[in-house]
Each structure stands twice: as C-alpha cells, then as structure tokens.
Short mmCIF file of C-alpha atoms in Angstrom, two decimals:
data_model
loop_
_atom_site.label_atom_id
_atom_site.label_comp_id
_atom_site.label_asym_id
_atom_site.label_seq_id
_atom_site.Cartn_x
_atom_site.Cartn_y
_atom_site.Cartn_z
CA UNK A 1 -3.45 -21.44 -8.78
CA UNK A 2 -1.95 -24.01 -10.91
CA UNK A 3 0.12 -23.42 -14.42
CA UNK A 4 -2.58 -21.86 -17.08
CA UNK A 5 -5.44 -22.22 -15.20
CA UNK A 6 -8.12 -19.25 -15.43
CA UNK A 7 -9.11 -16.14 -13.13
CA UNK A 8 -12.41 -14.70 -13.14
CA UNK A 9 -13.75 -11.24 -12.51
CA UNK A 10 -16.17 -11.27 -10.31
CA UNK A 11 -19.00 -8.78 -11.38
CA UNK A 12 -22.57 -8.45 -9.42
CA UNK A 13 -20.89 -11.91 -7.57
CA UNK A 14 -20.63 -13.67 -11.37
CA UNK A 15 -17.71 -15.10 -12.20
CA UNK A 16 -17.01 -14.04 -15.65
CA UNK A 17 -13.52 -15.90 -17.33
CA UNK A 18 -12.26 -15.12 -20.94
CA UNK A 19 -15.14 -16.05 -22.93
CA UNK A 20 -14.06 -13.94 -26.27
CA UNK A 21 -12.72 -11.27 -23.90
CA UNK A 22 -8.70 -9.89 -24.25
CA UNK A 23 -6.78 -11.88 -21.55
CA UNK A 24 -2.90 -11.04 -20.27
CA UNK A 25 -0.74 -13.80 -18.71
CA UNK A 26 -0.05 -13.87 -14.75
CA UNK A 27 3.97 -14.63 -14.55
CA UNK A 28 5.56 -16.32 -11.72
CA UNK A 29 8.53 -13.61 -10.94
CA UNK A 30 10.51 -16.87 -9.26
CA UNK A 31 10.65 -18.51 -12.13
CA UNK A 32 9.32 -16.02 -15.55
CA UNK A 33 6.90 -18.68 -16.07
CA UNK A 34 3.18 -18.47 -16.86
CA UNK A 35 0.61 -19.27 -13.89
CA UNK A 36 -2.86 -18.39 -15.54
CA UNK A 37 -4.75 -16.41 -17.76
CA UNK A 38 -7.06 -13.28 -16.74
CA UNK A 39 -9.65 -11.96 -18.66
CA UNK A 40 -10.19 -8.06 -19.49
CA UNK A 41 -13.84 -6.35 -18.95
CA UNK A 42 -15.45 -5.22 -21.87
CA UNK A 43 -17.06 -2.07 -21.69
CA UNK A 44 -20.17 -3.59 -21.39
CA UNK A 45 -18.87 -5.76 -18.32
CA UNK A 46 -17.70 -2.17 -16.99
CA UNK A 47 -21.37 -0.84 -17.67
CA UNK A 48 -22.89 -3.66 -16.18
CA UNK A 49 -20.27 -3.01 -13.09
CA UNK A 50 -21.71 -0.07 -12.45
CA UNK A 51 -25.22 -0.19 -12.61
CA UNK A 52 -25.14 -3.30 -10.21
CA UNK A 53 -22.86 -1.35 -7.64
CA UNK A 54 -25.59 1.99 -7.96
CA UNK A 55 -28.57 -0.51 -7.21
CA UNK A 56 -26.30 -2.22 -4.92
CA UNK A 57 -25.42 1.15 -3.02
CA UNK A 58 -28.76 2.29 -2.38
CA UNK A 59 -29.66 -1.41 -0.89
CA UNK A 60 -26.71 -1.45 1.00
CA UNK A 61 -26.65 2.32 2.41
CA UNK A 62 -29.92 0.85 4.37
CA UNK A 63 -28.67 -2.15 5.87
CA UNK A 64 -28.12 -1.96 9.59
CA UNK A 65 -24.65 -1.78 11.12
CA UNK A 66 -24.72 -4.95 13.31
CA UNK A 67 -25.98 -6.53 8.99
CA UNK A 68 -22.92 -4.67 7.81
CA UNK A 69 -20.03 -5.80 10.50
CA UNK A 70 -21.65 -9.42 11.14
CA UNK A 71 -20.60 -9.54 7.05
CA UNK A 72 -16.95 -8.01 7.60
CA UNK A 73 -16.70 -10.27 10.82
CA UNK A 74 -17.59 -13.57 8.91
CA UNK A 75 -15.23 -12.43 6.00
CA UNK A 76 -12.57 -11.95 8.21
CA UNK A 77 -13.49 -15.70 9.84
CA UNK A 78 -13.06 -16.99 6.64
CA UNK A 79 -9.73 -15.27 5.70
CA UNK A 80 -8.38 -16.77 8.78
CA UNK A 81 -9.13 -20.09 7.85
CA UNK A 82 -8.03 -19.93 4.14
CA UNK A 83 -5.04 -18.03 5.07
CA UNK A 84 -2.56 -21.07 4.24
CA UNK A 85 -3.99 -20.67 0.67
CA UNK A 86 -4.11 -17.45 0.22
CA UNK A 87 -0.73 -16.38 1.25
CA UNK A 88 0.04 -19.68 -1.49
CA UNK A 89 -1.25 -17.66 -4.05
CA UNK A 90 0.34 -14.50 -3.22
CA UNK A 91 4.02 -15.75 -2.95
CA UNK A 92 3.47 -17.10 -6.39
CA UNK A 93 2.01 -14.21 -8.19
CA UNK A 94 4.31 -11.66 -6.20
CA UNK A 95 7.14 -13.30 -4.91
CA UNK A 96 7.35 -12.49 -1.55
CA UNK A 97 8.06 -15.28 1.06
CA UNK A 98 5.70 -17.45 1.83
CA UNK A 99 5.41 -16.06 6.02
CA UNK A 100 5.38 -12.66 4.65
CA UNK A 101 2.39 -13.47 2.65
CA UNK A 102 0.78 -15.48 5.42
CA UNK A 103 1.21 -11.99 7.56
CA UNK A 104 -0.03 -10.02 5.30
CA UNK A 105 -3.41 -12.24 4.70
CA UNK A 106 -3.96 -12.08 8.55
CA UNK A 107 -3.50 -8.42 8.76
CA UNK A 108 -6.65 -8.40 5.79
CA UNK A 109 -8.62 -10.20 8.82
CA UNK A 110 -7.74 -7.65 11.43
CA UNK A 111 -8.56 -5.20 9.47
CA UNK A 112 -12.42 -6.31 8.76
CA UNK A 113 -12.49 -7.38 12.28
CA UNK A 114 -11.58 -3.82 13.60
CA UNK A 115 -13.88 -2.30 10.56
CA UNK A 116 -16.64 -4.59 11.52
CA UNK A 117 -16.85 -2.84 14.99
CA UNK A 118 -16.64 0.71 13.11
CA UNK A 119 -19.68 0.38 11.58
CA UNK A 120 -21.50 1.31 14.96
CA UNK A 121 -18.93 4.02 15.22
CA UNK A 122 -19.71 6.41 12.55
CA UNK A 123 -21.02 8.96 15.42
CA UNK A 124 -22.34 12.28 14.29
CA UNK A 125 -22.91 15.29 17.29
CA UNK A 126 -25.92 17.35 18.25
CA UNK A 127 -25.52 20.88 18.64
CA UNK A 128 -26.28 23.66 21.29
CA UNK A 129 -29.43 25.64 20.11
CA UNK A 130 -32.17 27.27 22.17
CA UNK A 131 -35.58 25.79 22.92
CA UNK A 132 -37.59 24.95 20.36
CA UNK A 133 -34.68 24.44 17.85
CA UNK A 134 -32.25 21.60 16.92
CA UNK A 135 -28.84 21.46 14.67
CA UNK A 136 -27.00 17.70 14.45
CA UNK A 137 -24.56 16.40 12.12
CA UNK A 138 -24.43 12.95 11.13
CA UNK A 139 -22.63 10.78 8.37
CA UNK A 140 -23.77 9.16 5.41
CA UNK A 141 -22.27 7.08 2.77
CA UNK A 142 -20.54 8.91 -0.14
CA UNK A 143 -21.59 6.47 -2.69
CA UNK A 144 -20.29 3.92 -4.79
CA UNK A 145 -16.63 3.91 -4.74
CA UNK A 146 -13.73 2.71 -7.52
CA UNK A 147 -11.11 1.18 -6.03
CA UNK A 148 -7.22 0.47 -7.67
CA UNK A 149 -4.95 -1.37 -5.81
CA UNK A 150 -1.04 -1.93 -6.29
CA UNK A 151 1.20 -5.01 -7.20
CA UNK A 152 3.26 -5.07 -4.31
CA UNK A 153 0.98 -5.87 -1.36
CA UNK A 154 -1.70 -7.97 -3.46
CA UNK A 155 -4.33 -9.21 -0.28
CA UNK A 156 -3.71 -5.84 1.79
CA UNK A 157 -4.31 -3.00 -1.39
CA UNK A 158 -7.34 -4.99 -2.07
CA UNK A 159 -9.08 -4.84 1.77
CA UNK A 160 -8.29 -1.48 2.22
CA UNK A 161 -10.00 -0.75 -0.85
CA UNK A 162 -13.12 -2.17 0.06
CA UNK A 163 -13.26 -2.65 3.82
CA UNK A 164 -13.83 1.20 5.07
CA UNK A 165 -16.53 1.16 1.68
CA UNK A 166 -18.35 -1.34 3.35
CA UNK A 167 -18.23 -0.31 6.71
CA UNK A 168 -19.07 2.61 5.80
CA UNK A 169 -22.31 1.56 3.44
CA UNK A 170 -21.02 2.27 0.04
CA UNK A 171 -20.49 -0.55 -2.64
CA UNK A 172 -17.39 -0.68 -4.10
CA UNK A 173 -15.24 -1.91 -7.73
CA UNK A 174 -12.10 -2.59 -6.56
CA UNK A 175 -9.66 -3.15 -9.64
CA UNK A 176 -6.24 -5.59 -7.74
CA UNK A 177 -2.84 -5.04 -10.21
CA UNK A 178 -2.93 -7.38 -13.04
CA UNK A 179 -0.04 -8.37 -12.29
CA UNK A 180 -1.14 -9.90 -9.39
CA UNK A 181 -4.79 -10.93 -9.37
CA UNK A 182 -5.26 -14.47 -7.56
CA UNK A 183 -5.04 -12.99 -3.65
CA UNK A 184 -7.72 -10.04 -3.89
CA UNK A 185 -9.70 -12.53 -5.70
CA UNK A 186 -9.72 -14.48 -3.01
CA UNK A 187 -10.18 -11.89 -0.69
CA UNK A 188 -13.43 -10.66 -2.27
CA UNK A 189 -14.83 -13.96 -2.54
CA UNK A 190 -14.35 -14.42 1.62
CA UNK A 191 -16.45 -10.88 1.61
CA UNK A 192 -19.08 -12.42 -0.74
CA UNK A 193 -19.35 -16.15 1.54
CA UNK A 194 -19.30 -14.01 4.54
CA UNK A 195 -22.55 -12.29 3.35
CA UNK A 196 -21.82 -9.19 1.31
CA UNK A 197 -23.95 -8.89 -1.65
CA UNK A 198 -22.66 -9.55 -5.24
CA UNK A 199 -23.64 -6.18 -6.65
CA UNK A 200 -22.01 -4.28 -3.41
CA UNK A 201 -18.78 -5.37 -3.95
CA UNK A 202 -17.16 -6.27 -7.32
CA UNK A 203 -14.10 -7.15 -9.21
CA UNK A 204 -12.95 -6.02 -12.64
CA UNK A 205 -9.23 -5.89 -14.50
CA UNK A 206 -8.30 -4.81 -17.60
CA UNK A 207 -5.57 -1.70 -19.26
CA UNK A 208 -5.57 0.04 -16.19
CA UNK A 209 -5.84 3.23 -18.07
CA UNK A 210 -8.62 2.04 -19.73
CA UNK A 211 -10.90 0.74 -16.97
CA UNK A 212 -10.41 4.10 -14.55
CA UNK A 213 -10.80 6.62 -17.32
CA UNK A 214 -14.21 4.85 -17.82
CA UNK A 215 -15.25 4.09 -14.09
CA UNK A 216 -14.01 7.84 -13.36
CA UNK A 217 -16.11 9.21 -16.44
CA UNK A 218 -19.69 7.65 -15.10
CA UNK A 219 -21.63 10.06 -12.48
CA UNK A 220 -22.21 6.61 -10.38
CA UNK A 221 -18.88 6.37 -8.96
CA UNK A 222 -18.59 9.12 -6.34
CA UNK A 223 -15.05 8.46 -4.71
CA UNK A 224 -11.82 7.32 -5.96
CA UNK A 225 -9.40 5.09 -3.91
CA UNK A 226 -5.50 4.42 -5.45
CA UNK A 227 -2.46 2.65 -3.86
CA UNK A 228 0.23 3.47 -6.51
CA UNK A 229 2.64 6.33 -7.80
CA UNK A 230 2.64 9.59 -7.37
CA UNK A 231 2.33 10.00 -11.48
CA UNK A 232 -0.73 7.73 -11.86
CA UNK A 233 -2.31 9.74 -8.36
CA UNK A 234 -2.08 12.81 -10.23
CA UNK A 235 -3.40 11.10 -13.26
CA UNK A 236 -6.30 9.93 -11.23
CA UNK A 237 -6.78 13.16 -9.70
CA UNK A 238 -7.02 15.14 -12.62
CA UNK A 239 -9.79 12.49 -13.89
CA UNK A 240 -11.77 12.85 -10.91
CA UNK A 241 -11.61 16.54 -10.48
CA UNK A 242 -13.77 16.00 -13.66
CA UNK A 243 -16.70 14.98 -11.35
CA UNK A 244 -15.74 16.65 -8.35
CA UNK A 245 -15.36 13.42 -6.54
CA UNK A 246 -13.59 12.76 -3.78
CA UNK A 247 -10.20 11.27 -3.60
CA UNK A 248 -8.21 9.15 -1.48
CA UNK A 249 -4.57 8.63 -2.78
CA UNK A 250 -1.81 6.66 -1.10
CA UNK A 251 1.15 7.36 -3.48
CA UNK A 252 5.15 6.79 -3.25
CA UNK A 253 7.00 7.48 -0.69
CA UNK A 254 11.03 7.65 -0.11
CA UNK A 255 11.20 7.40 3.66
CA UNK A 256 14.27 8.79 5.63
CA UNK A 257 15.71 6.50 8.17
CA UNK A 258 17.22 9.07 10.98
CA UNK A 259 19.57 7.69 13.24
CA UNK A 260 21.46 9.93 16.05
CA UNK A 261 24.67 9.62 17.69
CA UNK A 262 22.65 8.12 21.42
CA UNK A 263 21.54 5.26 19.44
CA UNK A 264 22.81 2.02 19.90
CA UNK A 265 24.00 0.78 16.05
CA UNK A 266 23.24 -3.45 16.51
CA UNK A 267 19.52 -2.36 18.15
CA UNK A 268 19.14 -0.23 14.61
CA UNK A 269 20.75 -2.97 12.47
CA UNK A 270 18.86 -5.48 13.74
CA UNK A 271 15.25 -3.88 13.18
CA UNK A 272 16.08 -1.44 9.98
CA UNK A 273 18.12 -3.77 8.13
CA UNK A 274 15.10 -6.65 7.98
CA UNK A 275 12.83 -3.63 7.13
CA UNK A 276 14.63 -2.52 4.72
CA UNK A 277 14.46 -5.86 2.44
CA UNK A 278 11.10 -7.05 3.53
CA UNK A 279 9.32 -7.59 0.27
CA UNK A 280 12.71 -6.72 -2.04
CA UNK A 281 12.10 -3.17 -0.94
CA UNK A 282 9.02 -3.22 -2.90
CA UNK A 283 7.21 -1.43 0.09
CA UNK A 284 6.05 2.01 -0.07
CA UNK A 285 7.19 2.94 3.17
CA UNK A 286 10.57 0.93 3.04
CA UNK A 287 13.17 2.75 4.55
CA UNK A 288 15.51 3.85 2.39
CA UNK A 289 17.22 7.24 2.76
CA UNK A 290 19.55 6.21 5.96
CA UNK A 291 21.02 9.37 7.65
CA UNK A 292 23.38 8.76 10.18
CA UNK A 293 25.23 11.30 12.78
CA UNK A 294 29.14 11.02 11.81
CA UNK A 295 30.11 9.46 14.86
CA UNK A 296 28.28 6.23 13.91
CA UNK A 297 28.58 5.86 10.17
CA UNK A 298 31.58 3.86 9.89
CA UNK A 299 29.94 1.11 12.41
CA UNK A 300 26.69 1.68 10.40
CA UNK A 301 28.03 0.86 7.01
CA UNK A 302 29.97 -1.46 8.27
CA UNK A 303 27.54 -3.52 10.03
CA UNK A 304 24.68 -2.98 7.29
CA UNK A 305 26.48 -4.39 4.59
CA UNK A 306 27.57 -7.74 6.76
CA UNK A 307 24.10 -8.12 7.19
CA UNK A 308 22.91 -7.30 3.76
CA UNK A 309 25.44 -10.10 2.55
CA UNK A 310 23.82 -12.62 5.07
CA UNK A 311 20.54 -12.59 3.39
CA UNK A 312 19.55 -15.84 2.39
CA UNK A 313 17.21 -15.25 -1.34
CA UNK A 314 15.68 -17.95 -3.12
CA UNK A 315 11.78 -18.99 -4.07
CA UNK A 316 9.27 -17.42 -2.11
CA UNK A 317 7.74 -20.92 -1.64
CA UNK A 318 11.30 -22.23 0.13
CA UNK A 319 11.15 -21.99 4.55
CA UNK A 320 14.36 -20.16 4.37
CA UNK A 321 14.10 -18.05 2.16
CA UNK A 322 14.20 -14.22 3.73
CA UNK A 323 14.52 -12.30 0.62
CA UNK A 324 12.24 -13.22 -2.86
CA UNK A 325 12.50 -12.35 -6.41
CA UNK A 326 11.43 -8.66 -7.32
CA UNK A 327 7.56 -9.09 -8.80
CA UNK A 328 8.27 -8.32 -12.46
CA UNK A 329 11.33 -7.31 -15.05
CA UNK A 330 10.94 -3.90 -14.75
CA UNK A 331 12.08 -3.61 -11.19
CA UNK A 332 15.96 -5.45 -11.69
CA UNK A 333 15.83 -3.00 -15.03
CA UNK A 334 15.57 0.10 -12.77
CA UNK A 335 17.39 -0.27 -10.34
CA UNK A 336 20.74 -1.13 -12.60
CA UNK A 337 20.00 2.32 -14.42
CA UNK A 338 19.66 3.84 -11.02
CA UNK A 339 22.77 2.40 -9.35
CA UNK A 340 24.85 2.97 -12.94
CA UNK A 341 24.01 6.65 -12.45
CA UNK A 342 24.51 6.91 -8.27
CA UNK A 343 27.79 5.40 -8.94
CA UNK A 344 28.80 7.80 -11.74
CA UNK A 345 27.83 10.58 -9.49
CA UNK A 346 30.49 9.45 -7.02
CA UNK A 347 28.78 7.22 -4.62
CA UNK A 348 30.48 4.02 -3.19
CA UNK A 349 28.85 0.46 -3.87
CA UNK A 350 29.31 -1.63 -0.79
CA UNK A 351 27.64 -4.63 -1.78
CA UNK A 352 25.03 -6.25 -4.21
CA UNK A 353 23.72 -3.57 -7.34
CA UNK A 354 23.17 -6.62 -10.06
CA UNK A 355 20.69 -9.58 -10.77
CA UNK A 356 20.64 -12.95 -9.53
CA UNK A 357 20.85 -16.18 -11.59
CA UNK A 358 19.11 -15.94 -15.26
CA UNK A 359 15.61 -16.98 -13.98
CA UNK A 360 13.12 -14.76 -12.53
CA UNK A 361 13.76 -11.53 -11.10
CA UNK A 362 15.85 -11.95 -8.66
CA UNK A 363 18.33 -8.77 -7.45
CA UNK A 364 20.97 -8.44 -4.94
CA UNK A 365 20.60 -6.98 -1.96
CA UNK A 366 22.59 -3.43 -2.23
CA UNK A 367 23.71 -1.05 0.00
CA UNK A 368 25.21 2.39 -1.49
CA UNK A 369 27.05 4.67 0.83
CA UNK A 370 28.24 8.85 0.61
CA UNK A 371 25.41 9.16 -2.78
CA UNK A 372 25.17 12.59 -3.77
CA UNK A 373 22.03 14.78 -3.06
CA UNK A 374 21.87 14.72 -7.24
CA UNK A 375 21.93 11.13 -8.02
CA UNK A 376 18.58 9.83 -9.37
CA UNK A 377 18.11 7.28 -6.55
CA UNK A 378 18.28 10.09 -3.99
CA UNK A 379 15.58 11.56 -5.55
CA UNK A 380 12.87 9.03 -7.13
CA UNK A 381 11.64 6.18 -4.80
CA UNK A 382 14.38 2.83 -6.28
CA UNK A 383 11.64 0.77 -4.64
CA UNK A 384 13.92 -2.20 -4.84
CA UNK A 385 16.17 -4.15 -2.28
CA UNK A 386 18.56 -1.47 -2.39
CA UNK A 387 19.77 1.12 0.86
CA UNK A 388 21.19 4.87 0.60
CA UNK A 389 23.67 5.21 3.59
CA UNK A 390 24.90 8.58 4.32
CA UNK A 391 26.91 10.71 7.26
CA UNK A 392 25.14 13.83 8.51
CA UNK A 393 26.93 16.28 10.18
CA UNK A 394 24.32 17.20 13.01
CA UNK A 395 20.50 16.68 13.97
CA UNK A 396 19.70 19.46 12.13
CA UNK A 397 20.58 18.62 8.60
CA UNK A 398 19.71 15.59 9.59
CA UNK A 399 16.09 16.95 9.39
CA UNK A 400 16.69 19.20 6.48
CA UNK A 401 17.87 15.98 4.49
CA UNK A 402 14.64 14.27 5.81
CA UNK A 403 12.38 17.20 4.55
CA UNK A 404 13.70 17.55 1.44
CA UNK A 405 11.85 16.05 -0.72
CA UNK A 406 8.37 16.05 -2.13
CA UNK A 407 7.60 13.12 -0.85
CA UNK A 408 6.13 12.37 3.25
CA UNK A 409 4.64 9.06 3.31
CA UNK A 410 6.66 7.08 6.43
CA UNK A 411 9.97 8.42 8.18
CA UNK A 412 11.97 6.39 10.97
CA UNK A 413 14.13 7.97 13.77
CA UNK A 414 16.74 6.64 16.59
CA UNK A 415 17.37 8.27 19.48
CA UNK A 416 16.59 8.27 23.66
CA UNK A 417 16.60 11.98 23.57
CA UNK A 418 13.21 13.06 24.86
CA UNK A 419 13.35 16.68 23.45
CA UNK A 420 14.69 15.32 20.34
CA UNK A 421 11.98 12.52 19.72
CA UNK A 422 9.42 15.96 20.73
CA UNK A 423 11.46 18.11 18.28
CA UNK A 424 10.76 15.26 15.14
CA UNK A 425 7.51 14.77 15.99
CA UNK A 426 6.71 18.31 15.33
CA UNK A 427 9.46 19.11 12.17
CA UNK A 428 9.03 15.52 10.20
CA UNK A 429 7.04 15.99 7.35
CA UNK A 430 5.70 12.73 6.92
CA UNK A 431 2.14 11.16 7.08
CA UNK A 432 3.80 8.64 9.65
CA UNK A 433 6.85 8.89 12.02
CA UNK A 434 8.12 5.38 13.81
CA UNK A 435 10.47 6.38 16.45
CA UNK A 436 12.75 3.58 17.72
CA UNK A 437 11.03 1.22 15.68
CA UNK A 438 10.10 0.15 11.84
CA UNK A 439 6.08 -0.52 12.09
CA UNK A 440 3.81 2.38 10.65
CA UNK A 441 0.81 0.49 9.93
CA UNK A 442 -1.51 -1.18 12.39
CA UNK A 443 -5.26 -1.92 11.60
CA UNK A 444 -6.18 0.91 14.07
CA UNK A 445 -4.45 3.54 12.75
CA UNK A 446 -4.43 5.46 10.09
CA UNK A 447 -2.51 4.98 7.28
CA UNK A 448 -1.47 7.80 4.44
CA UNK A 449 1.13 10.54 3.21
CA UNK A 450 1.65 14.09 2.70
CA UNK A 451 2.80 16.02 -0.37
CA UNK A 452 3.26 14.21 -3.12
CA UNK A 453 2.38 11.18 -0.76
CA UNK A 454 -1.01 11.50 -1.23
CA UNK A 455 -3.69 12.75 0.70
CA UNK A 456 -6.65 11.02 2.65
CA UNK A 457 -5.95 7.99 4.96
CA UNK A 458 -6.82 4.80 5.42
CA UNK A 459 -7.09 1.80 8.12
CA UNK A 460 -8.39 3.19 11.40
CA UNK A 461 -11.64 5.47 12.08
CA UNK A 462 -10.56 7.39 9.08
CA UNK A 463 -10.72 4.09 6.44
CA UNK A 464 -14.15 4.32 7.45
CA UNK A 465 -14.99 8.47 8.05
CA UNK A 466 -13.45 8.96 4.77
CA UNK A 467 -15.99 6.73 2.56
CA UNK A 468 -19.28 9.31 4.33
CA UNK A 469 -19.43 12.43 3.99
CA UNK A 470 -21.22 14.77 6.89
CA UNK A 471 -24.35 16.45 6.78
CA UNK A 472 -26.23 19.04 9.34
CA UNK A 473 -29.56 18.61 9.62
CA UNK A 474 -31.31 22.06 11.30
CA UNK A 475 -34.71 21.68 12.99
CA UNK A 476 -37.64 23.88 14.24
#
C-alpha cells in the first residue's frame, strides 16, 4: 500500500474506487501519516450488494462440498504464499509488529484449511421411528450473511466473518474497520482467485452506522456477524431483532488473570507478561485483571514491572520491535483519562501511564498495582498496553473478583492443583478458560463470550453449524 494510493470495495468481485463517492483517509498509527484513500458505498452500491449476494446465495447453497472446500483450500494456498505482503499491509494500517502480523495472516490460512474440511461435516441424524415411517434432521444454510469486523485484528475479523459463511453455503458482505481496510481486502481477493464467486462474497465500507442500519433493514440478509463492543453488539442486536435474524456477537471482554500461591512467578511472567502487550493490549481477550494470592504479589509486581520496562517499542515495520504504536488517537486519549482516575482512586503507578514521542500513537507500557474495585479501568475493558495487578486474599475471592463483572469472554489461571484447576473449570464464567497457559484461540475451537461477551461462537465446528440452521424432515 503505498502513500495515497486507492482501496477498492469489492462488490459482486468489481472493484469499485472513489469515483464521485465520499472517501476517509487510512492513517499510518507509526507515524499519523496518510497511506490511501477508501471509498464509501452509496446506497445504490449497498443495493446492488445485496441483490448480487441473494442470487449469489441461492447458486452457492447448491454447490457441492468438495466445490465449496477445494475454494477455501486454494484461498488458504494463496494466503500462504502472499503472507509476506499481507502481514506488510497490516503492520502499516494497524501497527502491530510485523511477525505478529505475519502470524496472524497464517492463522487466516488455517482457518480455511480446517473450514474447507467442515464443509463435508455439516452431519444431520436420522431418527428412531417404526416401519413404514422416517424422521431426520439435517442442516441448511441460513442465508446471506452481513459481516462487521474490528480494527484490531484486521486479516483474522475478516476470515472469521466469511469462512464458516462459506463453508457453510451462505454468501456473505463482510464490512473490515475503516480504519484498517488493506488486509481483509486482501484476504477476500485470495477467496475470489481461489474460486469463490464475486457475488458470494463481497466487500463494502462506509459510516459504519450507516451501512449496518441499511444491510440489517433489507429481508435478504438473514444473519448478523460483529467483532466489536459490547455497546455497538447491543446496537446491532436491537437492529436485527427487527427481522428476527440471527446473531452472532463477539464483544469486549476484560479477562481475569488468576494466579495461586503453587505457581511458580518467572513461569507466569514469562508467558502473561508477553500476552499481556501483544498487540498494545488491543486484544479482546488480553489479560488484564491480574489477581494474585498474597504470598506472591510482591515477587509479581516486582517482576512484572522489570519486564514491562524491558519492552523494546518502535515501528511495527522494525525486527526488534516487540511492542507497536496503539492503531489510532483515541486509544493513548483513553487510557490517560483512565489511569488519571485509577490513580485518584488510590491505586499505585509502577511504571509507564503516558505517550511516547510526538509521532504516532505510541503509549507506554503500564502496570498499575492495589486499583480499587471502583476505578473506571477496573470496570470498562482499557484495551491498551496497560496491566491491573492486585493481592487476593484466598482462591475464593479470587473467583468472586474473576466473576464480577458483566463481562466472560477469556479468563487465565495458575496453579498445579488438580481439584483447583476442576473447581475453575466449573465456577469461571467465561466463554474460554486457559489454564497454565495464555492461548484461547486455535482454528479448531471455538471461539466466543458470555454475558455481555456476546453470544454465538466462532472458529471450530460451530463457525460453521452456526451459519445453517436445522430442519426435520418427517416421512411416511
């Protein structure tokens, strides 16, 4: 993506660029400078959108699953080989290093490669019924399905958005963040060379509030898919309720980080802290709330904030560089609010709270230790580089303090107790528990919140099972 150069949407597999159409500039968060211009759909490119992803659906519903996962198999080919690009792209739209990027592009390809060999695993069941009679269920596409998809991960939002709608036979719109365009761009076009049709898949941008009121309003679109917050879920949800149609919402999240007194503290450190500032925080399951027995939080602390310090930041586009900017002004603006208020509520700044340098936005990595229960950042996700650090009397406030909130997206625990690893896999409320370890995501698996995490789940069987819908078919 070089300096002003133009993105397209990509609509019935046109590429459409400004052409008298509102456009918003694409900033480089390194540096605050301008990397292209992207064009807004009209709402006749929106109309258009979805009368070629109805015609496409009911093509596309028909298609044989060895059509359907040859095209997610040869998409994922092709991601692999223009993965050195595409994480390019990404770190300069978003920030993030340049291997995270590349990791996250390669995850896109595992995920159409294990989504290519779901399509022949949509199995329905037969029934018991007496001679003469029959009663089986099987699964069929829900329809055409709108798709939004957050800033933070650009490539990954993007292919869960449209892989399970594939798989599962549905075309989809998928609408990436404005903010950062260029990698599910890219994405779709590896879908579209790889052999899915123009009109199955498609691409629009434009005021976000804009383009899903009028996707949500049309009787075409028959499921809504959102990576974002919890405010814009509910938003969403209220829309679609409209139409009755169904939902899948991956919202915030403000995972706790439980660590008991068997744990070794360096193990921890060395996994959680890394975690913690992958992407500047900017990762809705980033682990944030750390709760640590008494007898450790001294050595904690201590050994959190040596290796917060140690964090080498810079341009995403640098080798070295372990920590980039945050994607766009407003997160350095929230986070200082947040921290001025923890701070005035009595909790202890160990390190970091302020912005880096005058260009970009770049923001210190921060650790905050003993923050009240009432402090803002204990209680709205900071998604930012920064880490809440607090003693816990016991296991068992422990989990109170876990449960707490409304939110139940990812939670993390330490321990070797096997009663105790039993005890939070049962109590946790959280869509995902990692015990002894910081991954909750694998291609396999599914991936989603409770509460006001969202609902619904995607990656795994369930990316796929939740784009059909079942239906019993009773014979005599």
């Amino acid at each position: 993506m070089s300096d002003h150069s133009s993105l397209h949407l990509l609509i019935g597999g046109e590429k459409l660029s400004g052409g008298g159409r509102e456009t918003a500039d694409v900033i480089d968060p390194a540096t605050a400078e301008v990397l292209g211009a992207l064009p807004h759909a009209t709402k006749d490119d929106l109309d258009q959108a979805l009368a070629n992803a109805d015609k496409g659906f009911h093509a596309w519903r028909k298609e044989s699953a060895d059509k359907r996962g040859a095209a997610l198999n040869k998409a994922a080919s092709l991601i692999r080989e223009r993965a050195g690009d595409i994480a390019q792209l990404l770190t300069r739209e978003q920030g993030k290093p340049t291997k995270e990027a590349y990791g996250e592009v390669i995850f896109c390809a595992m995920l159409f490669e294990f989504y290519a060999g779901e399509c022949k695993r949509t199995y329905g069941r037969t029934l018991v019924r007496p001679e003469g009679q029959g009663a089986r269920v099987i699964y069929v596409p829900v329809g055409p399905v709108a798709g939004f998809a957050a800033w933070n991960f650009p490539a990954i939002n993007v292919a869960r958005k449209v892989g399970g709608a594939i798989a599962a036979g549905c075309s989809v719109i998928v609408k990436p963040s404005e903010e950062t365009p260029a990698a599910g761009l890219a994405l779709v076009q590896c879908l579209l060379d790889g052999g899915v049709p123009g009109d199955v898949c498609q691409v629009v941008f434009g005021v976000p509030d804009e383009v899903s009121r009028h996707l949500l309003a049309s009787p075409v679109i028959r499921k809504v898919t959102f990576t974002g917050s919890t405010a814009v879920g509910k938003h969403l949800s209220k829309l679609a309720a409209e139409d009755l149609k169904v939902t899948t919402m991956e919202l915030g999240g403000h995972a706790p980080v439980m660590v008991f007194k068997d744990s070794d503290v360096d193990t921890v450190l060395d996994t959680m802290v890394g975690a913690k500032f992958r992407n500047a925080g900017q990762v809705c399951v980033s682990p944030t709330r750390f709760l640590i027995e008494e007898d450790l939080f001294e050595s904690f602390r201590d050994g959190f904030v040596e290796r917060a310090k140690a964090i080498k930041i810079g341009n995403g586009t640098d080798k070295d560089t372990q920590m980039g900017p945050m994607a766009n002004e407003r997160g350095p603006e929230g986070l200082i609010k947040k921290i001025a208020d923890a701070k005035d509520k009595g909790a202890k700044l160990e390190t970091g709270g302020d912005r880096i340098g005058n260009q970009g936005f770049f923001f210190e990595p921060t650790v905050l230790s003993e923050v009240p229960t009432n402090a803002e950042i204990m209680n709205e996700e900071p998604f930012g580089p920064v880490a809440l650090i607090n003693p816990m009397p016991n296991a068992d406030a422990i989990v109170e303090e876990a449960n707490r909130l409304p939110y139940g997206l990812a939670a993390y625990a330490w321990t070797n107790d096997p009663k105790l690893r039993s005890r939070l896999a049962a109590e946790v409320e959280a869509g995902m528990l990692a015990i002894n370890g910081a991954n909750v995501s694998a291609p396999d698996a599914p991936f989603g919140g409770v509460k006001w995490s969202g609902f619904g789940r995607e990656d795994g069987e369930e990316g796929v099972m939740h784009c059909m819908v079942p239906k019993t078919i009773h014979e005599s």
